[in-house]
Amino acid sequence: MTTRSTRTPRRRTVIALAVVLAVLVAFVVRLVDIQVVNAGEHIDDSLRIAMGGKTTLYGTRGSIVDENGNVLAGSILTYDAELDPSNVGPIERKDAAGDEVEVDWPTVAGEIAQITGQSAEDVQKIVADALAVNPKSQYASLKNGLSTEKYQQLLDLRIPYLTMRPHPARTYPDGAVAGNLVGFVGSDGEPLEGLESAQDSCLAPTEGERVFQRGKDGVIIPGTEQVTPAVDGGTLTLTIDRDLQYYLQQLIAEQATNQGAQHGQIMVVEAKTGKIRAAAEWPTVDPNNVSATAPEDRSSRIFRGTFEPGSTFKALSAATVIDAGVATPTSTVTASGRETFPNGARVQDAIPHGALNYTLAGVLIDSSNVGISKFAEMVPAQTRYDYLQKFGIGQISGVNFPGEAKGTLRPVDQWDNQTFYNTSFGQGVATTLPQLMGAYQAIANDGTKIPLSLVESCTTADGTVQDSDAGASTQVVSASTASQVRELLENVAVQGGNAKATAISGYRVGLKTGTGEISDGSGYKSGVYFTTMIGMAPVDDPQYIVAVTLDQPTAVRSSAANAAAFQKAMTQVLKTYRVLPSDSQPELLPKIG
């Protein structure tokens, strides 16, 4: 029979063995974790600690190119020069006779300074300051951003304690060409504006690193290096044409200056694709020298600016009443130069006249506010609002440009008696140029609105092409309605006041003008306008839409100020894309019924 006194020591022994076993198991588990499960991580950590050296490997930021591959933004290599203060001193060098001679540190510092643009004292001070902080210092920054030429000159000095790290920098070969679209990066390489910012996910490289062990003399020990390679950014291909962009930038700068305007824009859209082929503006920015441009001119007013579209909206109102089935191009209304409507709203035309039996065509040709108001009241306000929304008014375009404005299209329940009529001729509503271009693109494209696009694709470093997705198309009006509105616009071009100034030999053109009043926040400023001319060609088979806008022209205070630039811009577009001339003649519609 076992006594209690003999069981107790045995139990303690068992417990002790169990504890020892548990500790051993814990050690084994931890050992397996360190040496097997997370071996790579721990090896990397140990190497980083033991080797004592690490440098960042920079990938190259991707290029931005036009539709033909011309570089609008690219990257070049600059070099950051560094010294190893712990090894600074005399160096051995062969003289002209081939004999080894010793060159002292002050002389070496002078040779370096002559290349870097510093003084010999500056170079010596950099080393002295580093050693004052840490007598064993192996690093001191000498000069950043050196060119390849200076890099080679420094390399030729064969200084063992001088190293140079390549560092990518941004360059814009054509300067201000498409500067407001492309944008720019900061001195630290961070994207700040335009497509540089919006498309950073395509353009940005992924940094790599190199870790290594140095010997006592500061030289990297062979075989100790571990490299994680950098990955270059992708190539961003735009829809614009560089040469056309350049021409139109020169044209709008000249026209805006001649007309005494605050700023101006020209935009070109391909009718059947919605692709933006040019978006020129003045003033513009040179991304190579951003500080030379006023802050308000460093982005794109085309995408961020809004304006009252004025009579360019009459084409959208005409499309609405035709598509709603309440009017045709030859339907008539009686309209005087100034009228008060039953709800108390007052509307007047730019030029006084007596009562005229206007056709819808005549209303657009003479740009009668009263006439289009009478046609517009044939359709309920909500229906008109719905059509404007389908045309894209008051909505962000498919371009996704950073900071793009939305404009203002108030819901119908916020329309007062005056707004009910004013919206039919582009007052009481604020739009952007891309929105207006998108609406006219739908008219040019048989009523089908295709979202505008500025980016064609992104090609990654491994060659994978990622096409841009602009979004789904929308049937705004019927093909028949769109055709009738194009006919109206052609009659404006042929019979309107700018007929001679905008004619292009051999081509049928359709267009509309707009003179929008400008508000100072408390009301409209007298005699101050934002002028627009927008049109398409050839109107019998539209290929391109062109718009010209001027902010507050003073030489000619109406949309006639835009005529010369529109004619030259459209002519150049047709030449650039080799559009065939029209082989038919326009059908003239009656102004008076």
PDB file of N, CA and C in Angstrom, residues 478-532:
ATOM      1  N   SER A 478     -33.791  61.685 -80.617  1.00  0.00           N
ATOM      2  CA  SER A 478     -33.780  60.755 -81.748  1.00  0.00           C
ATOM      3  C   SER A 478     -32.819  61.234 -82.828  1.00  0.00           C
ATOM      4  N   ALA A 479     -32.430  60.325 -83.691  1.00  0.00           N
ATOM      5  CA  ALA A 479     -31.555  60.682 -84.812  1.00  0.00           C
ATOM      6  C   ALA A 479     -32.229  61.714 -85.707  1.00  0.00           C
ATOM      7  N   SER A 480     -33.550  61.587 -85.862  1.00  0.00           N
ATOM      8  CA  SER A 480     -34.290  62.542 -86.692  1.00  0.00           C
ATOM      9  C   SER A 480     -34.241  63.939 -86.090  1.00  0.00           C
ATOM     10  N   THR A 481     -34.442  64.021 -84.771  1.00  0.00           N
ATOM     11  CA  THR A 481     -34.380  65.318 -84.093  1.00  0.00           C
ATOM     12  C   THR A 481     -33.004  65.937 -84.246  1.00  0.00           C
ATOM     13  N   ALA A 482     -31.963  65.133 -84.022  1.00  0.00           N
ATOM     14  CA  ALA A 482     -30.592  65.637 -84.134  1.00  0.00           C
ATOM     15  C   ALA A 482     -30.327  66.171 -85.543  1.00  0.00           C
ATOM     16  N   SER A 483     -30.810  65.462 -86.550  1.00  0.00           N
ATOM     17  CA  SER A 483     -30.626  65.897 -87.934  1.00  0.00           C
ATOM     18  C   SER A 483     -31.306  67.243 -88.186  1.00  0.00           C
ATOM     19  N   GLN A 484     -32.500  67.422 -87.645  1.00  0.00           N
ATOM     20  CA  GLN A 484     -33.221  68.685 -87.825  1.00  0.00           C
ATOM     21  C   GLN A 484     -32.532  69.842 -87.107  1.00  0.00           C
ATOM     22  N   VAL A 485     -31.972  69.563 -85.934  1.00  0.00           N
ATOM     23  CA  VAL A 485     -31.259  70.615 -85.211  1.00  0.00           C
ATOM     24  C   VAL A 485     -29.980  70.994 -85.955  1.00  0.00           C
ATOM     25  N   ARG A 486     -29.297  70.014 -86.535  1.00  0.00           N
ATOM     26  CA  ARG A 486     -28.104  70.324 -87.330  1.00  0.00           C
ATOM     27  C   ARG A 486     -28.470  71.215 -88.511  1.00  0.00           C
ATOM     28  N   GLU A 487     -29.644  70.951 -89.093  1.00  0.00           N
ATOM     29  CA  GLU A 487     -30.119  71.777 -90.197  1.00  0.00           C
ATOM     30  C   GLU A 487     -30.359  73.214 -89.723  1.00  0.00           C
ATOM     31  N   LEU A 488     -30.910  73.356 -88.536  1.00  0.00           N
ATOM     32  CA  LEU A 488     -31.110  74.684 -87.960  1.00  0.00           C
ATOM     33  C   LEU A 488     -29.775  75.390 -87.754  1.00  0.00           C
ATOM     34  N   LEU A 489     -28.791  74.679 -87.215  1.00  0.00           N
ATOM     35  CA  LEU A 489     -27.480  75.277 -86.963  1.00  0.00           C
ATOM     36  C   LEU A 489     -26.785  75.679 -88.253  1.00  0.00           C
ATOM     37  N   GLU A 490     -26.988  74.899 -89.299  1.00  0.00           N
ATOM     38  CA  GLU A 490     -26.406  75.272 -90.587  1.00  0.00           C
ATOM     39  C   GLU A 490     -27.045  76.549 -91.118  1.00  0.00           C
ATOM     40  N   ASN A 491     -28.329  76.698 -90.924  1.00  0.00           N
ATOM     41  CA  ASN A 491     -29.000  77.916 -91.365  1.00  0.00           C
ATOM     42  C   ASN A 491     -28.532  79.130 -90.570  1.00  0.00           C
ATOM     43  N   VAL A 492     -28.202  78.921 -89.307  1.00  0.00           N
ATOM     44  CA  VAL A 492     -27.606  80.010 -88.530  1.00  0.00           C
ATOM     45  C   VAL A 492     -26.274  80.415 -89.144  1.00  0.00           C
ATOM     46  N   ALA A 493     -25.464  79.405 -89.524  1.00  0.00           N
ATOM     47  CA  ALA A 493     -24.153  79.685 -90.100  1.00  0.00           C
ATOM     48  C   ALA A 493     -24.259  80.386 -91.446  1.00  0.00           C
ATOM     49  N   VAL A 494     -25.262  80.006 -92.225  1.00  0.00           N
ATOM     50  CA  VAL A 494     -25.397  80.546 -93.583  1.00  0.00           C
ATOM     51  C   VAL A 494     -26.133  81.886 -93.613  1.00  0.00           C
ATOM     52  N   GLN A 495     -27.189  82.005 -92.779  1.00  0.00           N
ATOM     53  CA  GLN A 495     -28.034  83.191 -92.836  1.00  0.00           C
ATOM     54  C   GLN A 495     -27.811  84.167 -91.669  1.00  0.00           C
ATOM     55  N   GLY A 496     -27.010  83.761 -90.686  1.00  0.00           N
ATOM     56  CA  GLY A 496     -26.798  84.593 -89.502  1.00  0.00           C
ATOM     57  C   GLY A 496     -25.817  85.723 -89.739  1.00  0.00           C
ATOM     58  N   GLY A 497     -25.642  86.532 -88.726  1.00  0.00           N
ATOM     59  CA  GLY A 497     -24.809  87.716 -88.851  1.00  0.00           C
ATOM     60  C   GLY A 497     -23.322  87.450 -88.997  1.00  0.00           C
ATOM     61  N   ASN A 498     -22.873  86.229 -88.669  1.00  0.00           N
ATOM     62  CA  ASN A 498     -21.442  85.908 -88.782  1.00  0.00           C
ATOM     63  C   ASN A 498     -21.139  85.023 -89.993  1.00  0.00           C
ATOM     64  N   ALA A 499     -22.060  84.990 -90.950  1.00  0.00           N
ATOM     65  CA  ALA A 499     -21.950  84.060 -92.075  1.00  0.00           C
ATOM     66  C   ALA A 499     -20.628  84.211 -92.831  1.00  0.00           C
ATOM     67  N   LYS A 500     -20.260  85.434 -93.208  1.00  0.00           N
ATOM     68  CA  LYS A 500     -19.034  85.634 -93.995  1.00  0.00           C
ATOM     69  C   LYS A 500     -17.789  85.350 -93.162  1.00  0.00           C
ATOM     70  N   ALA A 501     -17.815  85.749 -91.909  1.00  0.00           N
ATOM     71  CA  ALA A 501     -16.631  85.614 -91.057  1.00  0.00           C
ATOM     72  C   ALA A 501     -16.325  84.170 -90.685  1.00  0.00           C
ATOM     73  N   THR A 502     -17.320  83.291 -90.728  1.00  0.00           N
ATOM     74  CA  THR A 502     -17.119  81.905 -90.280  1.00  0.00           C
ATOM     75  C   THR A 502     -17.149  80.888 -91.415  1.00  0.00           C
ATOM     76  N   ALA A 503     -17.393  81.321 -92.647  1.00  0.00           N
ATOM     77  CA  ALA A 503     -17.492  80.391 -93.778  1.00  0.00           C
ATOM     78  C   ALA A 503     -16.147  79.715 -94.047  1.00  0.00           C
ATOM     79  N   ILE A 504     -16.205  78.426 -94.392  1.00  0.00           N
ATOM     80  CA  ILE A 504     -15.013  77.656 -94.750  1.00  0.00           C
ATOM     81  C   ILE A 504     -15.268  77.067 -96.130  1.00  0.00           C
ATOM     82  N   SER A 505     -14.483  77.474 -97.096  1.00  0.00           N
ATOM     83  CA  SER A 505     -14.701  77.060 -98.486  1.00  0.00           C
ATOM     84  C   SER A 505     -14.718  75.546 -98.629  1.00  0.00           C
ATOM     85  N   GLY A 506     -15.797  75.041 -99.241  1.00  0.00           N
ATOM     86  CA  GLY A 506     -15.913  73.607 -99.507  1.00  0.00           C
ATOM     87  C   GLY A 506     -16.579  72.808 -98.405  1.00  0.00           C
ATOM     88  N   TYR A 507     -16.831  73.427 -97.264  1.00  0.00           N
ATOM     89  CA  TYR A 507     -17.393  72.689 -96.133  1.00  0.00           C
ATOM     90  C   TYR A 507     -18.697  73.317 -95.651  1.00  0.00           C
ATOM     91  N   ARG A 508     -19.642  72.466 -95.348  1.00  0.00           N
ATOM     92  CA  ARG A 508     -20.886  72.906 -94.722  1.00  0.00           C
ATOM     93  C   ARG A 508     -20.688  72.944 -93.205  1.00  0.00           C
ATOM     94  N   VAL A 509     -20.997  74.098 -92.621  1.00  0.00           N
ATOM     95  CA  VAL A 509     -20.750  74.321 -91.197  1.00  0.00           C
ATOM     96  C   VAL A 509     -22.058  74.672 -90.504  1.00  0.00           C
ATOM     97  N   GLY A 510     -22.224  74.167 -89.284  1.00  0.00           N
ATOM     98  CA  GLY A 510     -23.361  74.556 -88.449  1.00  0.00           C
ATOM     99  C   GLY A 510     -22.828  75.134 -87.149  1.00  0.00           C
ATOM    100  N   LEU A 511     -23.440  76.230 -86.686  1.00  0.00           N
ATOM    101  CA  LEU A 511     -22.919  76.841 -85.459  1.00  0.00           C
ATOM    102  C   LEU A 511     -23.987  77.641 -84.729  1.00  0.00           C
ATOM    103  N   LYS A 512     -23.672  78.030 -83.518  1.00  0.00           N
ATOM    104  CA  LYS A 512     -24.510  78.925 -82.725  1.00  0.00           C
ATOM    105  C   LYS A 512     -23.619  79.766 -81.836  1.00  0.00           C
ATOM    106  N   THR A 513     -24.056  80.976 -81.611  1.00  0.00           N
ATOM    107  CA  THR A 513     -23.317  81.890 -80.747  1.00  0.00           C
ATOM    108  C   THR A 513     -24.036  82.058 -79.420  1.00  0.00           C
ATOM    109  N   GLY A 514     -23.289  82.570 -78.443  1.00  0.00           N
ATOM    110  CA  GLY A 514     -23.882  82.857 -77.145  1.00  0.00           C
ATOM    111  C   GLY A 514     -23.173  84.026 -76.491  1.00  0.00           C
ATOM    112  N   THR A 515     -23.969  84.952 -75.948  1.00  0.00           N
ATOM    113  CA  THR A 515     -23.410  86.092 -75.217  1.00  0.00           C
ATOM    114  C   THR A 515     -24.032  86.083 -73.833  1.00  0.00           C
ATOM    115  N   GLY A 516     -23.296  85.528 -72.889  1.00  0.00           N
ATOM    116  CA  GLY A 516     -23.814  85.374 -71.531  1.00  0.00           C
ATOM    117  C   GLY A 516     -23.419  86.535 -70.642  1.00  0.00           C
ATOM    118  N   GLU A 517     -24.382  87.015 -69.859  1.00  0.00           N
ATOM    119  CA  GLU A 517     -24.084  88.085 -68.925  1.00  0.00           C
ATOM    120  C   GLU A 517     -23.285  87.539 -67.743  1.00  0.00           C
ATOM    121  N   ILE A 518     -22.495  88.406 -67.131  1.00  0.00           N
ATOM    122  CA  ILE A 518     -21.629  88.018 -66.018  1.00  0.00           C
ATOM    123  C   ILE A 518     -22.109  88.696 -64.749  1.00  0.00           C
ATOM    124  N   SER A 519     -22.265  87.903 -63.706  1.00  0.00           N
ATOM    125  CA  SER A 519     -22.736  88.436 -62.434  1.00  0.00           C
ATOM    126  C   SER A 519     -21.553  88.745 -61.520  1.00  0.00           C
ATOM    127  N   ASP A 520     -21.701  89.796 -60.723  1.00  0.00           N
ATOM    128  CA  ASP A 520     -20.682  90.116 -59.726  1.00  0.00           C
ATOM    129  C   ASP A 520     -21.089  89.623 -58.345  1.00  0.00           C
ATOM    130  N   GLY A 521     -22.115  88.783 -58.296  1.00  0.00           N
ATOM    131  CA  GLY A 521     -22.598  88.239 -57.042  1.00  0.00           C
ATOM    132  C   GLY A 521     -23.868  88.891 -56.548  1.00  0.00           C
ATOM    133  N   SER A 522     -24.068  90.149 -56.950  1.00  0.00           N
ATOM    134  CA  SER A 522     -25.278  90.858 -56.534  1.00  0.00           C
ATOM    135  C   SER A 522     -26.166  91.225 -57.719  1.00  0.00           C
ATOM    136  N   GLY A 523     -25.682  90.910 -58.924  1.00  0.00           N
ATOM    137  CA  GLY A 523     -26.452  91.215 -60.127  1.00  0.00           C
ATOM    138  C   GLY A 523     -25.548  91.203 -61.340  1.00  0.00           C
ATOM    139  N   TYR A 524     -26.160  91.313 -62.530  1.00  0.00           N
ATOM    140  CA  TYR A 524     -25.381  91.309 -63.754  1.00  0.00           C
ATOM    141  C   TYR A 524     -24.658  92.636 -63.936  1.00  0.00           C
ATOM    142  N   LYS A 525     -23.411  92.550 -64.451  1.00  0.00           N
ATOM    143  CA  LYS A 525     -22.626  93.747 -64.718  1.00  0.00           C
ATOM    144  C   LYS A 525     -22.971  94.257 -66.119  1.00  0.00           C
ATOM    145  N   SER A 526     -23.345  95.503 -66.222  1.00  0.00           N
ATOM    146  CA  SER A 526     -23.799  96.076 -67.486  1.00  0.00           C
ATOM    147  C   SER A 526     -22.674  96.091 -68.520  1.00  0.00           C
ATOM    148  N   GLY A 527     -22.989  95.564 -69.715  1.00  0.00           N
ATOM    149  CA  GLY A 527     -22.047  95.618 -70.828  1.00  0.00           C
ATOM    150  C   GLY A 527     -20.863  94.677 -70.714  1.00  0.00           C
ATOM    151  N   VAL A 528     -20.906  93.729 -69.782  1.00  0.00           N
ATOM    152  CA  VAL A 528     -19.805  92.785 -69.585  1.00  0.00           C
ATOM    153  C   VAL A 528     -20.316  91.385 -69.898  1.00  0.00           C
ATOM    154  N   TYR A 529     -19.634  90.714 -70.824  1.00  0.00           N
ATOM    155  CA  TYR A 529     -20.169  89.442 -71.323  1.00  0.00           C
ATOM    156  C   TYR A 529     -19.103  88.352 -71.411  1.00  0.00           C
ATOM    157  N   PHE A 530     -19.590  87.126 -71.362  1.00  0.00           N
ATOM    158  CA  PHE A 530     -18.782  85.943 -71.669  1.00  0.00           C
ATOM    159  C   PHE A 530     -19.301  85.429 -73.011  1.00  0.00           C
ATOM    160  N   THR A 531     -18.467  85.448 -74.030  1.00  0.00           N
ATOM    161  CA  THR A 531     -18.941  85.146 -75.385  1.00  0.00           C
ATOM    162  C   THR A 531     -18.505  83.751 -75.826  1.00  0.00           C
ATOM    163  N   THR A 532     -19.392  83.096 -76.563  1.00  0.00           N
ATOM    164  CA  THR A 532     -19.149  81.725 -77.005  1.00  0.00           C
ATOM    165  C   THR A 532     -19.564  81.557 -78.453  1.00  0.00           C
TER     166      THR A 532
END
